[in-house]
Amino acid sequence: MSNFKNFWEIMSFPVHKKYFAKRVVNWVVENLKDSFGYCCRNNLTLNQYLPPERFGNSKNQITVFISVRLSELWENSIFEAIKEMFGQLEIPISKVSRWTTSDGDIKILNDVYEIKTSQAKDSWTGATHSSHKSSLYILVHYSIDRDKNLDLLNGNEVFPEFSIYLSSSKLKTKEIWNGIPKENSSFTTLRIENEWIKEGNVLCIFGNLDSSKGKYAKIIHEKNPNL
């Protein structure tokens, strides 16, 4: 059995980063039908399925709709990719599991991680302000080509680029999320601070970060490794 202490240590190796990124996006593509079965069966593009004119001045609702449909798919892909990786590294599969409490989404070795996915510009959204939440995050940011047919044969072209990051246990939950929860709303935003990068509290698994300006980093995607 490998003696890795945590997921961060595993992901510090370039070969593991590449393997993980390829398997994560592959699994999403292979299972697109779980989220967009009608489109896949009829070889439609997302713009054909969700014509922008249908949404009038609220075109951002298309992004929200797609993100909601895909969020569970990305979460499942991360779980499956880690299981495959652990098999390669001779780590017991039992060392990765779904987490059934509100602390997070997945337990990897001895740590609980929250998984967040987004298409929004340089940010993620959620209602994760509670102090008992894990401060460890797997952050997936992706672009999607709404003019590509969802036929599963060329599915990788639907996701031309994306990025994945890890946050460090040195960060505190209250430091991660911006926004004050209200009585009827707990909407908050996560943006990667340049200070976190400087202090080594963010690990780029796939993609990069531009920390040259301002308080927050700009997300830099990498090309889908399967294209």
mmCIF file of C-alpha atoms in Angstrom:
data_model
loop_
_atom_site.group_PDB
_atom_site.id
_atom_site.type_symbol
_atom_site.label_atom_id
_atom_site.label_comp_id
_atom_site.label_asym_id
_atom_site.label_seq_id
_atom_site.Cartn_x
_atom_site.Cartn_y
_atom_site.Cartn_z
ATOM 1 C CA MET A 1 0.000 0.000 0.000
ATOM 2 C CA SER A 2 1.259 3.486 -0.878
ATOM 3 C CA ASN A 3 2.025 5.725 2.076
ATOM 4 C CA PHE A 4 0.573 9.010 0.810
ATOM 5 C CA LYS A 5 -0.662 11.152 3.684
ATOM 6 C CA ASN A 6 -3.358 13.081 1.826
ATOM 7 C CA PHE A 7 -4.828 13.950 -1.566
ATOM 8 C CA TRP A 8 -2.759 17.147 -1.817
ATOM 9 C CA GLU A 9 0.433 15.079 -1.634
ATOM 10 C CA ILE A 10 -0.842 12.711 -4.323
ATOM 11 C CA MET A 11 -1.772 15.604 -6.583
ATOM 12 C CA SER A 12 1.673 17.191 -6.231
ATOM 13 C CA PHE A 13 3.041 14.735 -8.815
ATOM 14 C CA PRO A 14 2.643 15.888 -12.459
ATOM 15 C CA VAL A 15 1.909 12.354 -13.662
ATOM 16 C CA HIS A 16 -0.958 12.063 -11.181
ATOM 17 C CA LYS A 17 -2.340 15.454 -12.187
ATOM 18 C CA LYS A 18 -2.457 14.461 -15.853
ATOM 19 C CA TYR A 19 -4.029 11.088 -15.130
ATOM 20 C CA PHE A 20 -6.663 12.615 -12.882
ATOM 21 C CA ALA A 21 -7.593 15.399 -15.324
ATOM 22 C CA LYS A 22 -7.972 12.968 -18.222
ATOM 23 C CA ARG A 23 -10.128 10.562 -16.258
ATOM 24 C CA VAL A 24 -12.335 13.293 -14.774
ATOM 25 C CA VAL A 25 -13.266 14.825 -18.127
ATOM 26 C CA ASN A 26 -13.473 11.411 -19.824
ATOM 27 C CA TRP A 27 -16.014 10.195 -17.291
ATOM 28 C CA VAL A 28 -18.135 13.326 -17.756
ATOM 29 C CA VAL A 29 -18.118 12.872 -21.537
ATOM 30 C CA GLU A 30 -18.874 9.152 -21.329
ATOM 31 C CA ASN A 31 -21.891 9.858 -19.133
ATOM 32 C CA LEU A 32 -23.272 13.033 -20.698
ATOM 33 C CA LYS A 33 -26.474 11.150 -21.406
ATOM 34 C CA ASP A 34 -27.175 11.137 -17.652
ATOM 35 C CA SER A 35 -27.639 14.911 -17.767
ATOM 36 C CA PHE A 36 -28.605 15.546 -21.392
ATOM 37 C CA GLY A 37 -30.023 12.267 -22.634
ATOM 38 C CA TYR A 38 -32.484 13.871 -25.041
ATOM 39 C CA CYS A 39 -29.729 15.932 -26.671
ATOM 40 C CA CYS A 40 -27.431 12.926 -26.973
ATOM 41 C CA ARG A 41 -30.117 10.685 -28.501
ATOM 42 C CA ASN A 42 -31.088 13.346 -31.028
ATOM 43 C CA ASN A 43 -27.578 14.666 -31.685
ATOM 44 C CA LEU A 44 -28.543 18.211 -30.701
ATOM 45 C CA THR A 45 -26.366 21.097 -29.607
ATOM 46 C CA LEU A 46 -27.172 22.873 -26.380
ATOM 47 C CA ASN A 47 -28.051 25.991 -28.330
ATOM 48 C CA GLN A 48 -30.589 23.969 -30.302
ATOM 49 C CA TYR A 49 -32.005 22.508 -27.099
ATOM 50 C CA LEU A 50 -31.885 25.834 -25.242
ATOM 51 C CA PRO A 51 -32.279 28.599 -27.861
ATOM 52 C CA PRO A 52 -30.877 31.849 -26.396
ATOM 53 C CA GLU A 53 -33.878 33.846 -27.637
ATOM 54 C CA ARG A 54 -36.085 31.740 -25.388
ATOM 55 C CA PHE A 55 -34.472 33.437 -22.382
ATOM 56 C CA GLY A 56 -34.749 37.042 -23.595
ATOM 57 C CA ASN A 57 -32.636 39.340 -21.445
ATOM 58 C CA SER A 58 -31.930 36.573 -18.913
ATOM 59 C CA LYS A 59 -29.426 34.613 -20.982
ATOM 60 C CA ASN A 60 -27.363 33.904 -17.876
ATOM 61 C CA GLN A 61 -30.151 31.494 -16.934
ATOM 62 C CA ILE A 62 -28.876 29.177 -19.682
ATOM 63 C CA THR A 63 -25.534 28.949 -17.903
ATOM 64 C CA VAL A 64 -27.270 28.291 -14.586
ATOM 65 C CA PHE A 65 -29.445 25.571 -16.132
ATOM 66 C CA ILE A 66 -26.469 23.815 -17.716
ATOM 67 C CA SER A 67 -24.356 24.131 -14.556
ATOM 68 C CA VAL A 68 -27.066 22.574 -12.394
ATOM 69 C CA ARG A 69 -27.487 19.684 -14.818
ATOM 70 C CA LEU A 70 -23.738 19.045 -14.957
ATOM 71 C CA SER A 71 -22.745 19.578 -11.311
ATOM 72 C CA GLU A 72 -23.638 16.066 -10.202
ATOM 73 C CA LEU A 73 -21.900 14.625 -13.256
ATOM 74 C CA TRP A 74 -18.616 16.390 -12.386
ATOM 75 C CA GLU A 75 -18.911 15.264 -8.759
ATOM 76 C CA ASN A 76 -19.457 11.654 -9.817
ATOM 77 C CA SER A 77 -16.529 11.857 -12.236
ATOM 78 C CA ILE A 78 -14.175 13.033 -9.474
ATOM 79 C CA PHE A 79 -15.226 10.134 -7.277
ATOM 80 C CA GLU A 80 -14.766 7.599 -10.080
ATOM 81 C CA ALA A 81 -11.434 9.088 -11.198
ATOM 82 C CA ILE A 82 -10.024 8.892 -7.666
ATOM 83 C CA LYS A 83 -11.128 5.271 -7.334
ATOM 84 C CA GLU A 84 -9.322 4.440 -10.572
ATOM 85 C CA MET A 85 -6.225 6.320 -9.456
ATOM 86 C CA PHE A 86 -6.178 4.582 -6.091
ATOM 87 C CA GLY A 87 -6.314 1.259 -7.903
ATOM 88 C CA GLN A 88 -3.240 2.304 -9.906
ATOM 89 C CA LEU A 89 -1.435 3.479 -6.765
ATOM 90 C CA GLU A 90 -2.365 0.381 -4.750
ATOM 91 C CA ILE A 91 -4.349 2.432 -2.255
ATOM 92 C CA PRO A 92 -7.471 0.643 -0.926
ATOM 93 C CA ILE A 93 -10.599 1.854 -2.723
ATOM 94 C CA SER A 94 -12.231 2.147 0.697
ATOM 95 C CA LYS A 95 -9.983 5.178 1.289
ATOM 96 C CA VAL A 96 -12.267 7.266 -0.938
ATOM 97 C CA SER A 97 -15.974 7.440 -0.217
ATOM 98 C CA ARG A 98 -19.073 9.552 -0.548
ATOM 99 C CA TRP A 99 -19.518 11.714 2.502
ATOM 100 C CA THR A 100 -23.041 11.648 3.876
ATOM 101 C CA THR A 101 -22.931 14.620 6.265
ATOM 102 C CA SER A 102 -23.197 18.335 5.489
ATOM 103 C CA ASP A 103 -19.448 18.768 6.106
ATOM 104 C CA GLY A 104 -18.555 18.025 2.491
ATOM 105 C CA ASP A 105 -19.076 15.780 -0.551
ATOM 106 C CA ILE A 106 -16.250 13.259 -0.560
ATOM 107 C CA LYS A 107 -13.786 11.738 1.910
ATOM 108 C CA ILE A 108 -10.308 11.110 0.500
ATOM 109 C CA LEU A 109 -7.949 9.232 2.814
ATOM 110 C CA ASN A 110 -8.633 11.082 6.105
ATOM 111 C CA ASP A 111 -9.906 14.404 4.766
ATOM 112 C CA VAL A 112 -13.375 15.588 3.758
ATOM 113 C CA TYR A 113 -13.587 17.758 0.635
ATOM 114 C CA GLU A 114 -16.339 19.938 -0.742
ATOM 115 C CA ILE A 115 -16.617 19.784 -4.551
ATOM 116 C CA LYS A 116 -17.532 22.954 -6.432
ATOM 117 C CA THR A 117 -17.986 23.346 -10.183
ATOM 118 C CA SER A 118 -18.577 26.504 -12.181
ATOM 119 C CA GLN A 119 -18.701 28.259 -15.533
ATOM 120 C CA ALA A 120 -18.880 31.719 -13.922
ATOM 121 C CA LYS A 121 -16.016 34.126 -14.496
ATOM 122 C CA ASP A 122 -13.177 33.307 -12.057
ATOM 123 C CA SER A 123 -15.538 32.238 -9.276
ATOM 124 C CA TRP A 124 -17.781 29.609 -7.710
ATOM 125 C CA THR A 125 -21.066 30.094 -5.877
ATOM 126 C CA GLY A 126 -22.778 28.294 -3.053
ATOM 127 C CA ALA A 127 -24.308 28.387 0.371
ATOM 128 C CA THR A 128 -21.311 27.103 2.290
ATOM 129 C CA HIS A 129 -20.821 29.725 4.964
ATOM 130 C CA SER A 130 -21.390 27.409 7.931
ATOM 131 C CA SER A 131 -18.434 27.152 10.274
ATOM 132 C CA HIS A 132 -18.643 23.349 10.425
ATOM 133 C CA LYS A 133 -18.021 23.000 6.691
ATOM 134 C CA SER A 134 -14.721 21.601 5.499
ATOM 135 C CA SER A 135 -12.155 24.182 4.374
ATOM 136 C CA LEU A 136 -10.838 21.697 1.799
ATOM 137 C CA TYR A 137 -12.171 22.170 -1.712
ATOM 138 C CA ILE A 138 -11.848 20.526 -5.098
ATOM 139 C CA LEU A 139 -12.672 23.341 -7.524
ATOM 140 C CA VAL A 140 -13.576 22.562 -11.134
ATOM 141 C CA HIS A 141 -13.974 25.393 -13.630
ATOM 142 C CA TYR A 142 -14.896 24.618 -17.228
ATOM 143 C CA SER A 143 -15.998 26.083 -20.534
ATOM 144 C CA ILE A 144 -18.602 24.439 -22.726
ATOM 145 C CA ASP A 145 -19.156 24.718 -26.467
ATOM 146 C CA ARG A 146 -22.911 25.050 -26.919
ATOM 147 C CA ASP A 147 -22.618 24.622 -30.685
ATOM 148 C CA LYS A 148 -21.152 21.106 -30.540
ATOM 149 C CA ASN A 149 -23.498 18.184 -31.078
ATOM 150 C CA LEU A 150 -23.934 15.975 -28.034
ATOM 151 C CA ASP A 151 -23.506 12.670 -29.846
ATOM 152 C CA LEU A 152 -21.018 11.074 -27.385
ATOM 153 C CA LEU A 153 -18.647 10.321 -30.274
ATOM 154 C CA ASN A 154 -17.030 13.751 -30.201
ATOM 155 C CA GLY A 155 -18.024 14.569 -26.659
ATOM 156 C CA ASN A 156 -14.622 15.882 -25.639
ATOM 157 C CA GLU A 157 -15.144 18.791 -28.017
ATOM 158 C CA VAL A 158 -18.066 19.905 -25.850
ATOM 159 C CA PHE A 159 -15.544 20.686 -23.088
ATOM 160 C CA PRO A 160 -12.633 22.294 -24.983
ATOM 161 C CA GLU A 161 -10.869 23.484 -21.823
ATOM 162 C CA PHE A 162 -11.161 23.379 -18.060
ATOM 163 C CA SER A 163 -9.175 23.615 -14.834
ATOM 164 C CA ILE A 164 -9.069 21.929 -11.420
ATOM 165 C CA TYR A 165 -7.686 23.300 -8.136
ATOM 166 C CA LEU A 166 -7.289 22.191 -4.522
ATOM 167 C CA SER A 167 -7.454 24.399 -1.457
ATOM 168 C CA SER A 168 -5.221 23.812 1.550
ATOM 169 C CA SER A 169 -6.297 22.831 5.058
ATOM 170 C CA LYS A 170 -4.505 25.982 6.264
ATOM 171 C CA LEU A 171 -7.420 28.071 5.004
ATOM 172 C CA LYS A 172 -10.450 28.603 7.222
ATOM 173 C CA THR A 173 -13.985 28.287 5.898
ATOM 174 C CA LYS A 174 -14.872 31.832 6.912
ATOM 175 C CA GLU A 175 -11.902 33.124 4.904
ATOM 176 C CA ILE A 176 -12.940 31.311 1.734
ATOM 177 C CA TRP A 177 -16.475 32.537 1.096
ATOM 178 C CA ASN A 178 -17.467 36.144 0.384
ATOM 179 C CA GLY A 179 -20.906 37.481 1.163
ATOM 180 C CA ILE A 180 -23.044 37.689 4.269
ATOM 181 C CA PRO A 181 -25.874 35.144 4.561
ATOM 182 C CA LYS A 182 -29.298 36.764 4.973
ATOM 183 C CA GLU A 183 -32.505 35.516 6.513
ATOM 184 C CA ASN A 184 -33.939 34.359 3.199
ATOM 185 C CA SER A 185 -30.717 33.801 1.300
ATOM 186 C CA SER A 186 -27.312 32.235 2.007
ATOM 187 C CA PHE A 187 -25.792 32.945 -1.410
ATOM 188 C CA THR A 188 -22.017 33.366 -1.203
ATOM 189 C CA THR A 189 -19.106 33.483 -3.645
ATOM 190 C CA LEU A 190 -15.686 31.868 -3.673
ATOM 191 C CA ARG A 191 -12.831 33.507 -5.564
ATOM 192 C CA ILE A 192 -9.200 32.426 -5.267
ATOM 193 C CA GLU A 193 -7.200 35.144 -3.538
ATOM 194 C CA ASN A 194 -3.711 35.953 -4.751
ATOM 195 C CA GLU A 195 -2.540 35.804 -1.139
ATOM 196 C CA TRP A 196 -3.560 32.130 -0.965
ATOM 197 C CA ILE A 197 -1.390 31.393 -3.977
ATOM 198 C CA LYS A 198 1.524 33.340 -2.510
ATOM 199 C CA GLU A 199 1.264 31.365 0.739
ATOM 200 C CA GLY A 200 1.036 28.020 -1.077
ATOM 201 C CA ASN A 201 -2.563 27.316 -0.097
ATOM 202 C CA VAL A 202 -3.834 26.565 -3.611
ATOM 203 C CA LEU A 203 -2.645 23.692 -5.786
ATOM 204 C CA CYS A 204 -3.245 23.747 -9.543
ATOM 205 C CA ILE A 205 -4.039 20.205 -10.670
ATOM 206 C CA PHE A 206 -4.963 21.209 -14.215
ATOM 207 C CA GLY A 207 -4.888 24.742 -15.542
ATOM 208 C CA ASN A 208 -3.212 27.746 -13.967
ATOM 209 C CA LEU A 209 -3.853 31.012 -12.146
ATOM 210 C CA ASP A 210 -2.849 34.577 -12.962
ATOM 211 C CA SER A 211 -2.080 36.326 -9.678
ATOM 212 C CA SER A 212 -0.430 39.405 -11.167
ATOM 213 C CA LYS A 213 -3.228 41.889 -10.504
ATOM 214 C CA GLY A 214 -5.611 42.883 -7.747
ATOM 215 C CA LYS A 215 -6.802 40.757 -4.862
ATOM 216 C CA TYR A 216 -8.197 37.821 -6.799
ATOM 217 C CA ALA A 217 -6.614 35.439 -9.270
ATOM 218 C CA LYS A 218 -7.731 35.013 -12.849
ATOM 219 C CA ILE A 219 -8.450 31.440 -13.885
ATOM 220 C CA ILE A 220 -6.449 30.107 -16.816
ATOM 221 C CA HIS A 221 -7.825 26.980 -18.417
ATOM 222 C CA GLU A 222 -5.836 24.287 -20.140
ATOM 223 C CA LYS A 223 -6.917 22.529 -23.299
ATOM 224 C CA ASN A 224 -8.835 19.313 -22.758
ATOM 225 C CA PRO A 225 -6.096 16.634 -22.616
ATOM 226 C CA ASN A 226 -8.253 14.268 -24.662
ATOM 227 C CA LEU A 227 -8.459 16.532 -27.705
#
